[in-house]
CSV table of C-alpha atoms in Angstrom, one decimal:
chain,number,residue,atom,x,y,z
A,148,MET,CA,0.1,-21.1,24.7
A,149,LYS,CA,-3.0,-21.8,23.0
A,150,VAL,CA,-4.1,-19.0,20.7
A,151,ASN,CA,-7.7,-18.8,20.1
A,152,PRO,CA,-9.8,-17.1,22.9
A,153,SER,CA,-13.8,-17.6,22.6
A,154,VAL,CA,-14.1,-14.2,21.9
A,155,PRO,CA,-12.7,-12.3,18.8
A,156,MET,CA,-10.9,-8.9,18.7
A,157,LEU,CA,-9.2,-6.5,16.5
A,158,PRO,CA,-5.6,-4.0,17.1
A,159,PRO,CA,-5.9,-2.6,19.9
A,160,THR,CA,-8.7,-4.1,21.8
A,161,ALA,CA,-12.1,-6.0,21.0
A,162,THR,CA,-14.5,-7.1,23.9
A,163,GLN,CA,-17.5,-8.8,24.2
A,164,VAL,CA,-20.3,-7.1,25.3
A,165,GLU,CA,-22.9,-9.9,25.6
A,166,ASN,CA,-24.3,-12.8,23.5
A,167,LEU,CA,-27.6,-12.5,21.0
A,168,PRO,CA,-30.5,-14.7,20.5
A,169,THR,CA,-11.1,1.4,-0.2
A,170,LEU,CA,-9.1,1.3,-2.0
A,171,GLN,CA,-13.1,0.3,-2.6
A,172,THR,CA,-15.2,3.2,-2.2
A,173,ASP,CA,-17.2,2.5,-5.3
A,174,PRO,CA,-21.1,2.2,-4.2
A,175,ASP,CA,-21.6,-0.2,-7.0
A,176,THR,CA,-21.6,-3.4,-4.5
A,177,ARG,CA,-21.1,-5.5,-8.0
A,178,THR,CA,-18.2,-4.1,-8.2
A,179,ALA,CA,-16.8,-4.4,-5.0
A,180,ALA,CA,-17.6,-8.1,-4.8
A,181,ASP,CA,-15.9,-8.8,-8.5
A,182,THR,CA,-12.8,-6.9,-7.0
A,183,TYR,CA,-12.5,-8.9,-3.5
A,184,TRP,CA,-13.5,-12.4,-5.1
A,185,SER,CA,-10.7,-12.2,-7.5
A,186,GLY,CA,-8.3,-10.8,-5.8
A,187,VAL,CA,-9.4,-13.8,-2.9
A,188,ASP,CA,-9.6,-16.5,-5.7
A,189,ASN,CA,-5.8,-15.2,-7.2
A,190,LEU,CA,-4.8,-16.2,-3.0
A,191,SER,CA,-6.3,-19.4,-2.9
A,192,SER,CA,-5.4,-20.8,-6.2
A,193,ARG,CA,-3.5,-23.5,-4.1
A,194,SER,CA,-4.5,-26.3,-2.3
A,195,SER,CA,-2.2,-26.2,0.2
A,196,ARG,CA,-3.7,-26.4,3.5
A,197,TRP,CA,-3.8,-27.6,6.8
A,198,ILE,CA,-6.9,-29.9,8.1
A,199,ASP,CA,-8.9,-30.5,10.9
A,200,LYS,CA,-7.9,-34.2,11.3
A,201,ASP,CA,-10.0,-34.7,14.8
A,202,GLY,CA,-13.0,-33.4,13.4
A,203,ASN,CA,-13.4,-30.8,16.5
A,204,GLY,CA,-14.1,-28.1,14.2
A,205,LYS,CA,-10.7,-26.7,14.7
A,206,ILE,CA,-7.6,-26.8,13.1
A,207,ASP,CA,-4.9,-27.1,15.9
A,208,ILE,CA,-1.0,-25.8,15.0
A,209,GLU,CA,1.7,-26.9,16.6
A,210,VAL,CA,4.3,-23.8,16.5
A,211,ASP,CA,7.9,-24.5,17.4
A,212,PHE,CA,9.7,-21.0,18.0
A,213,SER,CA,13.3,-22.9,18.7
A,214,ALA,CA,13.6,-25.9,16.0
A,215,GLY,CA,16.8,-26.8,14.7
A,216,PRO,CA,17.5,-26.5,11.2
A,217,ASP,CA,15.6,-29.1,9.3
A,218,ASN,CA,15.4,-30.8,5.6
A,219,TYR,CA,14.3,-27.4,3.7
A,220,PHE,CA,16.9,-25.3,5.7
A,221,ARG,CA,19.9,-28.0,4.4
A,222,LYS,CA,18.2,-28.5,1.1
A,223,LEU,CA,19.0,-24.1,0.6
A,224,GLY,CA,21.9,-24.9,1.6
A,225,LEU,CA,21.5,-22.1,4.3
A,226,THR,CA,23.8,-21.5,7.0
A,227,GLY,CA,23.6,-19.5,10.7
A,228,HIS,CA,20.5,-21.2,12.3
A,229,SER,CA,19.5,-19.5,15.3
A,230,ALA,CA,16.0,-19.5,17.4
A,231,LEU,CA,13.6,-16.7,17.4
A,232,SER,CA,14.6,-13.6,19.6
A,233,ALA,CA,12.2,-12.7,22.6
A,234,GLU,CA,10.9,-9.7,20.0
A,235,GLN,CA,10.3,-11.9,17.4
A,236,LYS,CA,8.5,-14.9,19.0
A,237,LYS,CA,6.0,-12.1,20.9
A,238,GLU,CA,5.2,-10.4,17.8
A,239,LEU,CA,4.9,-13.8,16.1
A,240,ILE,CA,2.3,-14.6,18.7
A,241,ASP,CA,0.5,-11.4,18.0
A,242,GLN,CA,0.3,-12.1,14.6
A,243,MET,CA,-1.0,-15.5,15.6
A,244,THR,CA,-3.6,-14.1,17.9
A,245,GLU,CA,-5.2,-12.1,15.3
A,246,ILE,CA,-5.5,-14.6,12.8
A,247,SER,CA,-7.1,-17.1,15.5
A,248,LEU,CA,-9.4,-14.7,16.6
A,249,GLU,CA,-11.1,-14.1,12.9
A,250,THR,CA,-10.8,-17.9,12.3
A,251,ASN,CA,-10.7,-21.6,13.2
A,252,LEU,CA,-7.0,-21.4,13.3
A,253,VAL,CA,-5.7,-22.2,17.0
A,254,PHE,CA,-1.9,-22.0,17.2
A,255,HIS,CA,0.0,-24.4,20.2
A,256,GLU,CA,3.1,-23.9,21.4
A,257,LYS,CA,5.4,-27.0,21.1
A,258,GLY,CA,4.7,-29.9,23.8
A,259,THR,CA,1.2,-28.3,24.8
A,260,LEU,CA,-0.5,-30.9,21.9
A,261,GLU,CA,-0.6,-34.4,21.7
A,262,LYS,CA,-1.9,-34.6,18.2
A,263,PRO,CA,-1.7,-31.8,16.2
A,264,ASP,CA,-3.1,-31.2,13.0
A,265,GLY,CA,-0.1,-29.3,11.7
A,266,ARG,CA,3.0,-28.1,12.7
A,267,ILE,CA,5.3,-24.8,11.6
A,268,ASN,CA,8.8,-24.5,12.7
A,269,PHE,CA,10.7,-21.3,13.2
A,270,GLY,CA,14.0,-20.3,12.7
A,271,ASN,CA,16.4,-17.4,11.5
A,272,PHE,CA,19.1,-18.1,9.2
A,273,ALA,CA,22.4,-16.1,8.5
A,274,PRO,CA,22.2,-13.0,6.5
A,275,VAL,CA,25.1,-13.8,4.1
A,276,PRO,CA,25.5,-13.3,0.3
A,277,SER,CA,25.4,-17.2,0.0
A,278,ASN,CA,21.7,-17.3,1.5
A,279,GLY,CA,20.1,-14.9,-0.8
A,280,LYS,CA,18.4,-11.5,-0.8
A,281,ASN,CA,14.9,-12.8,0.6
A,282,LEU,CA,13.8,-12.0,4.0
A,283,VAL,CA,12.0,-15.1,4.1
A,284,GLN,CA,12.4,-18.4,3.3
A,285,VAL,CA,9.5,-20.8,3.9
A,286,ASN,CA,8.6,-24.3,2.9
A,287,PHE,CA,4.9,-25.9,3.2
A,288,PRO,CA,5.5,-29.7,3.1
A,289,GLU,CA,4.6,-31.2,-0.6
A,290,ASN,CA,2.3,-34.2,1.0
A,291,PRO,CA,0.1,-33.0,3.9
A,292,SER,CA,-2.8,-35.1,5.1
A,293,THR,CA,-5.9,-34.8,3.1
A,294,PRO,CA,-9.4,-35.5,4.4
A,295,HIS,CA,-9.0,-39.0,2.8
A,296,THR,CA,-5.9,-39.5,4.7
A,297,PRO,CA,-6.3,-37.8,7.8
A,298,ASP,CA,-4.0,-40.1,9.8
A,299,SER,CA,-0.6,-39.6,7.5
A,300,PRO,CA,1.8,-38.2,9.3
A,301,ASP,CA,2.7,-34.2,8.5
A,302,GLU,CA,6.0,-32.7,7.6
A,303,PRO,CA,6.4,-29.6,9.6
A,304,ALA,CA,5.8,-26.2,7.2
A,305,GLU,CA,9.4,-24.9,7.8
A,306,ALA,CA,9.8,-20.6,8.2
A,307,TYR,CA,12.7,-19.0,8.2
A,308,ILE,CA,13.8,-15.3,8.5
A,309,ARG,CA,16.8,-13.5,7.5
A,310,GLY,CA,18.3,-13.0,11.1
A,311,ASP,CA,19.9,-9.6,10.4
A,312,ALA,CA,19.4,-6.8,13.5
A,313,ARG,CA,16.6,-5.3,11.7
A,314,ASN,CA,14.1,-8.3,12.0
A,315,LEU,CA,15.8,-9.6,15.1
A,316,LYS,CA,13.8,-6.2,16.7
A,317,ALA,CA,10.6,-7.2,15.0
A,318,ASN,CA,7.3,-5.2,16.3
A,319,GLY,CA,4.1,-4.3,14.6
A,320,ARG,CA,4.9,-2.0,12.0
A,321,ASN,CA,8.6,-2.7,11.2
A,322,ARG,CA,10.3,-4.9,8.6
A,323,GLY,CA,11.3,-7.6,11.1
A,324,GLY,CA,7.1,-8.0,11.8
A,325,HIS,CA,6.5,-7.8,8.3
A,326,ALA,CA,8.8,-10.6,7.5
A,327,LEU,CA,7.4,-12.7,10.4
A,328,ALA,CA,3.8,-12.1,9.1
A,329,HIS,CA,5.2,-12.8,5.4
A,330,ALA,CA,6.4,-16.1,6.9
A,331,LEU,CA,3.3,-17.4,8.4
A,332,LEU,CA,1.1,-16.8,5.8
A,333,HIS,CA,3.1,-18.6,3.5
A,334,ALA,CA,3.2,-21.7,6.3
A,335,LEU,CA,-0.6,-21.7,6.1
A,336,GLY,CA,-0.4,-21.8,2.6
A,337,LEU,CA,-0.8,-18.7,1.0
A,338,PRO,CA,1.1,-18.2,-2.0
A,339,HIS,CA,1.7,-14.3,-3.6
A,340,PRO,CA,-0.7,-12.7,-5.1
A,341,ASN,CA,2.0,-12.0,-8.0
A,342,PRO,CA,3.2,-15.4,-9.2
A,343,ASP,CA,6.5,-13.9,-9.8
A,344,ASP,CA,7.7,-13.0,-6.2
A,345,LYS,CA,10.5,-10.8,-7.9
A,346,SER,CA,8.6,-8.4,-9.8
A,347,ASN,CA,7.9,-5.2,-8.8
A,348,LYS,CA,5.2,-5.3,-11.4
A,349,PRO,CA,1.2,-5.4,-10.3
A,350,ALA,CA,-0.4,-8.9,-11.3
A,351,ASN,CA,-3.9,-7.8,-11.2
A,352,PRO,CA,-5.7,-4.0,-10.3
A,353,THR,CA,-5.4,-5.6,-6.2
A,354,ASP,CA,-1.8,-6.8,-6.4
A,355,SER,CA,-0.5,-4.3,-3.4
A,356,LEU,CA,0.6,-4.4,0.0
A,357,GLY,CA,-3.0,-2.6,0.7
A,358,TYR,CA,-4.8,-5.8,-0.5
A,359,SER,CA,-2.0,-8.0,0.6
A,360,LEU,CA,0.5,-8.8,2.9
A,361,LEU,CA,2.4,-10.9,0.6
A,362,SER,CA,2.8,-8.5,-2.1
A,363,THR,CA,5.7,-7.0,-3.4
A,364,VAL,CA,4.1,-3.6,-4.9
A,365,PRO,CA,3.8,-0.6,-2.5
A,366,GLU,CA,0.5,-0.3,-1.3
A,367,THR,CA,0.5,3.2,-2.8
A,368,ALA,CA,0.1,1.7,-6.3
A,369,THR,CA,-3.7,1.2,-5.1
A,370,GLY,CA,-4.5,4.3,-3.4
A,371,HIS,CA,-3.7,3.6,-0.1
A,372,ASP,CA,-1.1,5.1,2.5
A,373,PHE,CA,0.4,3.6,5.4
A,374,HIS,CA,3.3,6.4,6.0
A,375,GLY,CA,6.0,4.4,5.7
A,376,ASN,CA,5.0,1.7,8.2
A,377,TYR,CA,5.2,-2.1,7.0
A,378,VAL,CA,2.2,-4.1,7.1
A,379,THR,CA,2.1,-6.9,9.6
A,380,ARG,CA,-1.1,-8.3,9.5
A,381,ALA,CA,-3.0,-10.3,7.2
A,382,GLN,CA,-4.9,-8.2,4.8
A,383,LEU,CA,-8.2,-8.0,2.9
A,384,HIS,CA,-7.5,-10.4,0.6
A,385,ASP,CA,-5.0,-12.6,2.8
A,386,MET,CA,-8.1,-13.0,5.4
A,387,GLY,CA,-10.6,-13.6,2.8
A,388,ALA,CA,-8.2,-16.6,1.9
A,389,LEU,CA,-7.6,-17.8,5.2
A,390,THR,CA,-11.3,-17.6,6.1
A,391,LEU,CA,-11.9,-19.8,2.8
A,392,ARG,CA,-9.7,-22.2,3.7
A,393,TYR,CA,-9.6,-22.6,7.5
A,394,GLY,CA,-13.4,-21.2,8.3
A,395,THR,CA,-14.6,-18.1,10.3
A,396,ASN,CA,-14.0,-18.7,13.8
A,397,SER,CA,-17.1,-20.8,15.2
A,398,GLU,CA,-16.5,-19.6,18.6
A,399,SER,CA,-17.3,-16.0,17.6
A,400,ARG,CA,-20.8,-16.6,16.3
A,401,ASN,CA,-23.3,-14.3,17.8
A,402,LYS,CA,-21.8,-11.9,19.7
A,403,LEU,CA,-22.0,-8.6,20.2
A,404,LEU,CA,-18.4,-7.1,19.8
A,405,GLU,CA,-16.8,-3.8,20.6
A,406,ILE,CA,-13.6,-3.3,18.1
A,407,ASP,CA,-11.4,0.2,19.6
A,408,TYR,CA,-9.5,2.1,17.2
A,409,ASP,CA,-7.4,3.9,19.7
A,410,ALA,CA,-5.6,6.0,16.9
A,411,ASN,CA,-3.3,8.0,19.8
A,412,THR,CA,-2.4,4.8,21.3
A,413,ILE,CA,-1.3,3.4,17.8
A,414,LEU,CA,0.5,6.2,16.5
A,415,GLN,CA,2.5,6.2,19.9
A,416,SER,CA,3.4,3.0,19.8
A,417,ASP,CA,4.7,0.2,17.8
A,418,LYS,CA,1.1,-1.3,17.0
A,419,PRO,CA,0.5,-2.4,13.4
A,420,VAL,CA,-1.6,0.5,11.5
A,421,THR,CA,-4.0,-1.9,9.4
A,422,MET,CA,-6.5,-4.2,10.5
A,423,THR,CA,-9.1,-6.4,8.7
A,424,ILE,CA,-12.5,-7.0,10.1
A,425,ALA,CA,-13.4,-10.2,9.2
A,426,SER,CA,-16.3,-11.6,11.9
A,427,GLY,CA,-18.6,-12.9,9.7
A,428,ASP,CA,-22.5,-12.3,9.1
A,429,THR,CA,-23.7,-13.7,12.4
A,430,ASN,CA,-22.0,-11.2,15.1
A,431,LYS,CA,-23.2,-7.4,15.5
A,432,GLU,CA,-20.6,-5.3,15.7
A,433,THR,CA,-19.4,-1.7,16.6
A,434,LEU,CA,-16.4,-0.2,15.4
A,435,LEU,CA,-15.5,2.6,18.1
A,436,ALA,CA,-13.5,5.2,16.7
A,437,HIS,CA,-14.2,8.3,18.8
A,438,LYS,CA,-10.6,8.7,20.0
A,439,ASP,CA,-9.4,10.0,16.3
A,440,THR,CA,-8.6,13.3,15.9
A,441,HIS,CA,-7.8,12.7,12.3
A,442,ASP,CA,-10.6,13.5,9.3
A,443,GLN,CA,-12.0,10.3,8.7
A,444,HIS,CA,-13.5,8.3,5.7
A,445,ILE,CA,-15.7,5.6,7.1
A,446,ASN,CA,-17.4,2.7,4.7
A,447,LEU,CA,-19.4,0.5,6.4
A,448,ASN,CA,-19.9,-1.8,3.6
A,449,HIS,CA,-18.2,-5.2,3.3
A,450,GLY,CA,-15.2,-5.5,1.0
A,451,THR,CA,-14.2,-2.0,1.2
A,452,PHE,CA,-11.8,0.1,3.1
A,453,SER,CA,-12.1,3.1,5.4
A,454,SER,CA,-9.4,5.7,6.5
A,455,LEU,CA,-8.5,5.9,10.2
A,456,GLY,CA,-5.8,7.5,12.4
A,457,GLY,CA,-4.6,9.4,9.8
A,458,PHE,CA,-3.6,6.4,7.0
A,459,THR,CA,-5.4,6.0,3.6
A,460,ASN,CA,-7.5,3.2,3.3
A,461,ASN,CA,-5.9,0.8,6.4
A,462,VAL,CA,-9.2,-0.2,7.6
A,463,ALA,CA,-10.5,-3.2,5.8
A,464,ILE,CA,-14.1,-5.4,6.3
A,465,ALA,CA,-14.0,-8.5,4.4
A,466,ARG,CA,-17.1,-9.9,2.4
A,467,GLY,CA,-19.7,-11.1,4.3
A,468,THR,CA,-19.0,-8.8,7.6
A,469,HIS,CA,-21.2,-6.2,8.6
A,470,ILE,CA,-20.0,-3.2,10.7
A,471,GLU,CA,-23.7,-2.1,12.4
A,472,ASN,CA,-22.8,0.8,14.6
A,473,ILE,CA,-20.0,3.0,14.4
A,474,GLU,CA,-19.1,6.3,17.0
A,475,THR,CA,-16.5,8.9,14.6
A,476,GLY,CA,-13.9,11.0,15.9
A,477,THR,CA,-13.4,14.8,16.0
A,478,GLY,CA,-12.1,15.4,12.5
A,479,THR,CA,-14.6,16.4,9.1
A,480,ASN,CA,-15.6,12.7,8.6
A,481,THR,CA,-17.5,10.9,5.9
A,482,ILE,CA,-19.6,7.8,6.6
A,483,ILE,CA,-21.1,5.5,4.0
A,484,ALA,CA,-23.9,3.3,5.4
A,485,ASN,CA,-24.7,0.2,4.6
A,486,THR,CA,-27.7,-2.2,4.4
A,487,VAL,CA,-28.2,-3.2,7.9
A,488,THR,CA,-29.7,-1.4,10.6
A,489,ASN,CA,-26.8,1.7,11.8
A,490,SER,CA,-26.4,3.3,14.6
A,491,ILE,CA,-24.1,5.8,13.7
A,492,VAL,CA,-22.8,8.5,16.4
A,493,LEU,CA,-21.5,11.4,15.4
A,494,GLY,CA,-18.6,13.2,16.8
A,495,SER,CA,-17.7,16.9,17.6
A,496,GLY,CA,-16.5,17.6,14.4
A,497,LYS,CA,-18.1,18.1,11.0
A,498,ASN,CA,-20.0,14.8,9.6
A,499,THR,CA,-21.8,13.7,6.4
A,500,VAL,CA,-23.1,10.7,6.0
A,501,ILE,CA,-24.1,9.2,2.6
A,502,PHE,CA,-26.9,6.7,1.7
A,503,ASN,CA,-25.9,5.2,-1.7
A,504,ASN,CA,-29.2,3.3,-1.9
A,505,PRO,CA,-32.9,3.9,-0.6
A,506,TRP,CA,-32.8,0.3,1.2
A,507,ASP,CA,-29.8,1.4,3.0
A,508,SER,CA,-32.0,2.6,5.8
A,509,THR,CA,-36.0,1.8,5.6
A,510,PRO,CA,-38.9,2.2,8.1
A,511,LYS,CA,-38.7,-1.5,8.8
A,512,ASN,CA,-34.8,-1.0,9.4
A,513,THR,CA,-34.1,2.5,10.0
A,514,ASP,CA,-30.6,3.9,11.0
A,515,THR,CA,-30.4,6.5,13.2
A,516,LEU,CA,-27.8,9.1,13.4
A,517,HIS,CA,-26.7,10.3,17.4
A,518,ASN,CA,-25.8,13.6,18.1
A,519,PHE,CA,-26.6,15.4,14.8
A,520,LYS,CA,-25.7,18.5,14.5
A,521,SER,CA,-28.0,21.1,12.2
A,522,GLY,CA,-26.0,23.5,9.9
A,523,ILE,CA,-22.5,21.3,10.3
A,524,ASP,CA,-23.8,17.8,9.9
A,525,LYS,CA,-25.2,16.5,6.8
A,526,VAL,CA,-27.0,13.8,5.0
A,527,ASP,CA,-26.3,12.9,1.4
A,528,ILE,CA,-29.2,10.9,-0.3
A,529,SER,CA,-28.0,12.6,-4.0
A,530,GLY,CA,-27.2,9.0,-5.2
A,531,PHE,CA,-30.8,8.4,-5.6
A,532,ALA,CA,-32.9,11.6,-4.8
A,533,SER,CA,-33.7,15.1,-6.9
A,534,THR,CA,-36.1,17.4,-6.2
A,535,GLY,CA,-39.4,16.4,-6.7
A,536,TYR,CA,-41.5,17.2,-10.2
A,537,GLU,CA,-45.3,17.1,-11.0
A,538,GLY,CA,-46.3,13.8,-12.6
A,539,THR,CA,-49.5,12.7,-14.4
A,540,PHE,CA,-50.9,10.8,-11.8
A,541,THR,CA,-49.0,11.6,-8.9
A,542,ASP,CA,-48.4,14.3,-6.9
A,543,HIS,CA,-44.8,14.2,-6.7
A,544,ALA,CA,-42.3,11.3,-8.2
A,545,PRO,CA,-39.7,11.2,-6.2
A,546,TYR,CA,-40.5,12.8,-3.4
A,547,PHE,CA,-38.9,13.7,0.2
A,548,ASP,CA,-39.8,15.4,3.3
A,549,ILE,CA,-39.1,15.3,7.2
A,550,GLN,CA,-41.0,14.1,9.9
A,551,THR,CA,-40.7,15.2,13.4
A,552,ILE,CA,-42.9,13.8,16.2
A,553,ASP,CA,-42.2,13.8,19.7
A,554,ASN,CA,-38.8,15.9,18.8
A,555,GLN,CA,-37.6,12.8,17.0
A,556,SER,CA,-37.0,13.8,13.5
A,557,TYR,CA,-36.8,11.5,10.1
A,558,VAL,CA,-35.9,12.2,6.8
A,559,ARG,CA,-38.4,10.2,4.4
A,560,TYR,CA,-38.2,9.5,0.6
A,561,TRP,CA,-40.8,8.2,-1.9
A,562,SER,CA,-39.5,6.8,-5.2
A,563,VAL,CA,-43.1,7.7,-6.2
A,564,TYR,CA,-45.7,9.7,-3.9
A,565,ASN,CA,-49.5,9.8,-3.8
A,566,SER,CA,-50.5,12.6,-1.4
A,567,ALA,CA,-54.0,11.3,-1.6
A,568,HIS,CA,-53.0,7.4,-0.9
A,569,PRO,CA,-49.7,7.8,1.4
A,570,SER,CA,-47.8,4.7,1.3
A,571,GLU,CA,-44.7,3.6,3.2
A,572,PRO,CA,-41.6,5.7,2.3
A,573,ASN,CA,-38.7,3.6,0.6
A,574,PHE,CA,-36.2,5.7,2.7
A,575,LYS,CA,-35.8,6.8,6.5
A,576,VAL,CA,-33.6,7.7,8.6
A,577,ARG,CA,-33.6,9.2,12.1
A,578,ALA,CA,-31.5,12.3,12.9
A,579,ASP,CA,-33.4,14.5,15.3
A,580,GLY,CA,-33.0,18.7,15.1
A,581,ILE,CA,-32.5,18.0,11.2
A,582,GLN,CA,-33.3,20.9,8.8
A,583,MET,CA,-34.1,20.5,5.1
A,584,SER,CA,-30.7,22.9,4.5
A,585,ASP,CA,-28.9,19.7,6.1
A,586,ILE,CA,-29.7,17.5,3.2
A,587,ILE,CA,-28.1,17.4,0.3
A,588,THR,CA,-30.0,16.0,-2.4
A,589,LYS,CA,-27.7,16.7,-5.7
A,590,LYS,CA,-24.4,15.6,-6.7
């Protein structure tokens, strides 16, 4: 097993097309940034991490799925050690694959790598009263190698899962899968967002399973809702902490990627219901959500959440990652544009595309709304526009109109407009066939 393909992807699929030469829906990007980095800093407060000893740009981790009980197991007085089941191993490999696709971590099965940068041993322990109530027991080595001592031998991280029936039948949305992911993140050096892991009180406003898989607080506390499914994938702040420690996957740079969120497949299987898109700012990405029949809330800005598949705030975009293109589903959908050039393919349902700032779509970087249906779809510019009024030195300030040339229609907006000396508009978006009645200018 070697996990870190050259092309990043997210569940269920993400395919390389070619090489290239929330609960955070607040349009105030400063608020989004503050929320994001406060959570990531909390998870990155400890220095525990594996390092790239050989300087190859990757952190190669050896994984032993059938290791016997080691020092930490005996220190805790655990009993009934057993190797991971086939279901546990499969689910853990899926989890490591997704982390590897987003970061410079590469996971190798024991015996396939001569000199790993770190080692993680996995196993189960018996679910008996003397072994406590914790689902996982994990020890990150106290004296790992550092950049100054790359040749010092490392002790392995030991990760043990309580081996009752629920955990042995692990999959991408049950408690067993969650326990494995919890153990894996600890073995990569991440702490709980709440220092007191026995407390169910939030340590900060983003302490919930919606932001971190390692939280003890239900996701509903922060406005997320996964409908009773367990979190089994690194969440927004987890992925932020991992990329901060280990870097964004260097092999994914300058790629054109398609991320397919097939809601029907996910809902009819044991696939995870959450995902975090964290491939950095050097890729051009398309989020395919056209197979989804649920009402969608899609925020293309980084550091935010979107709601797909009937769940609430289950798809996250990490800070520094920009989604350029989106294909929406057949429900009633809201799409919030970002500052990069967007190609937004509107599904057959009712769609409202929100532009919170005039710089979200400009004459130089003009967004395009494909399949716009006048009388059904809407363009909302109420965040910055208002009805024009007579000014002292200008005809109207601000002012907007629709320009149609060769059946191509553009909504244009000027913060200051002078008909005698017209300038380039501040805002411009293409939506063929759009009428003035399709534009929302007041909240």
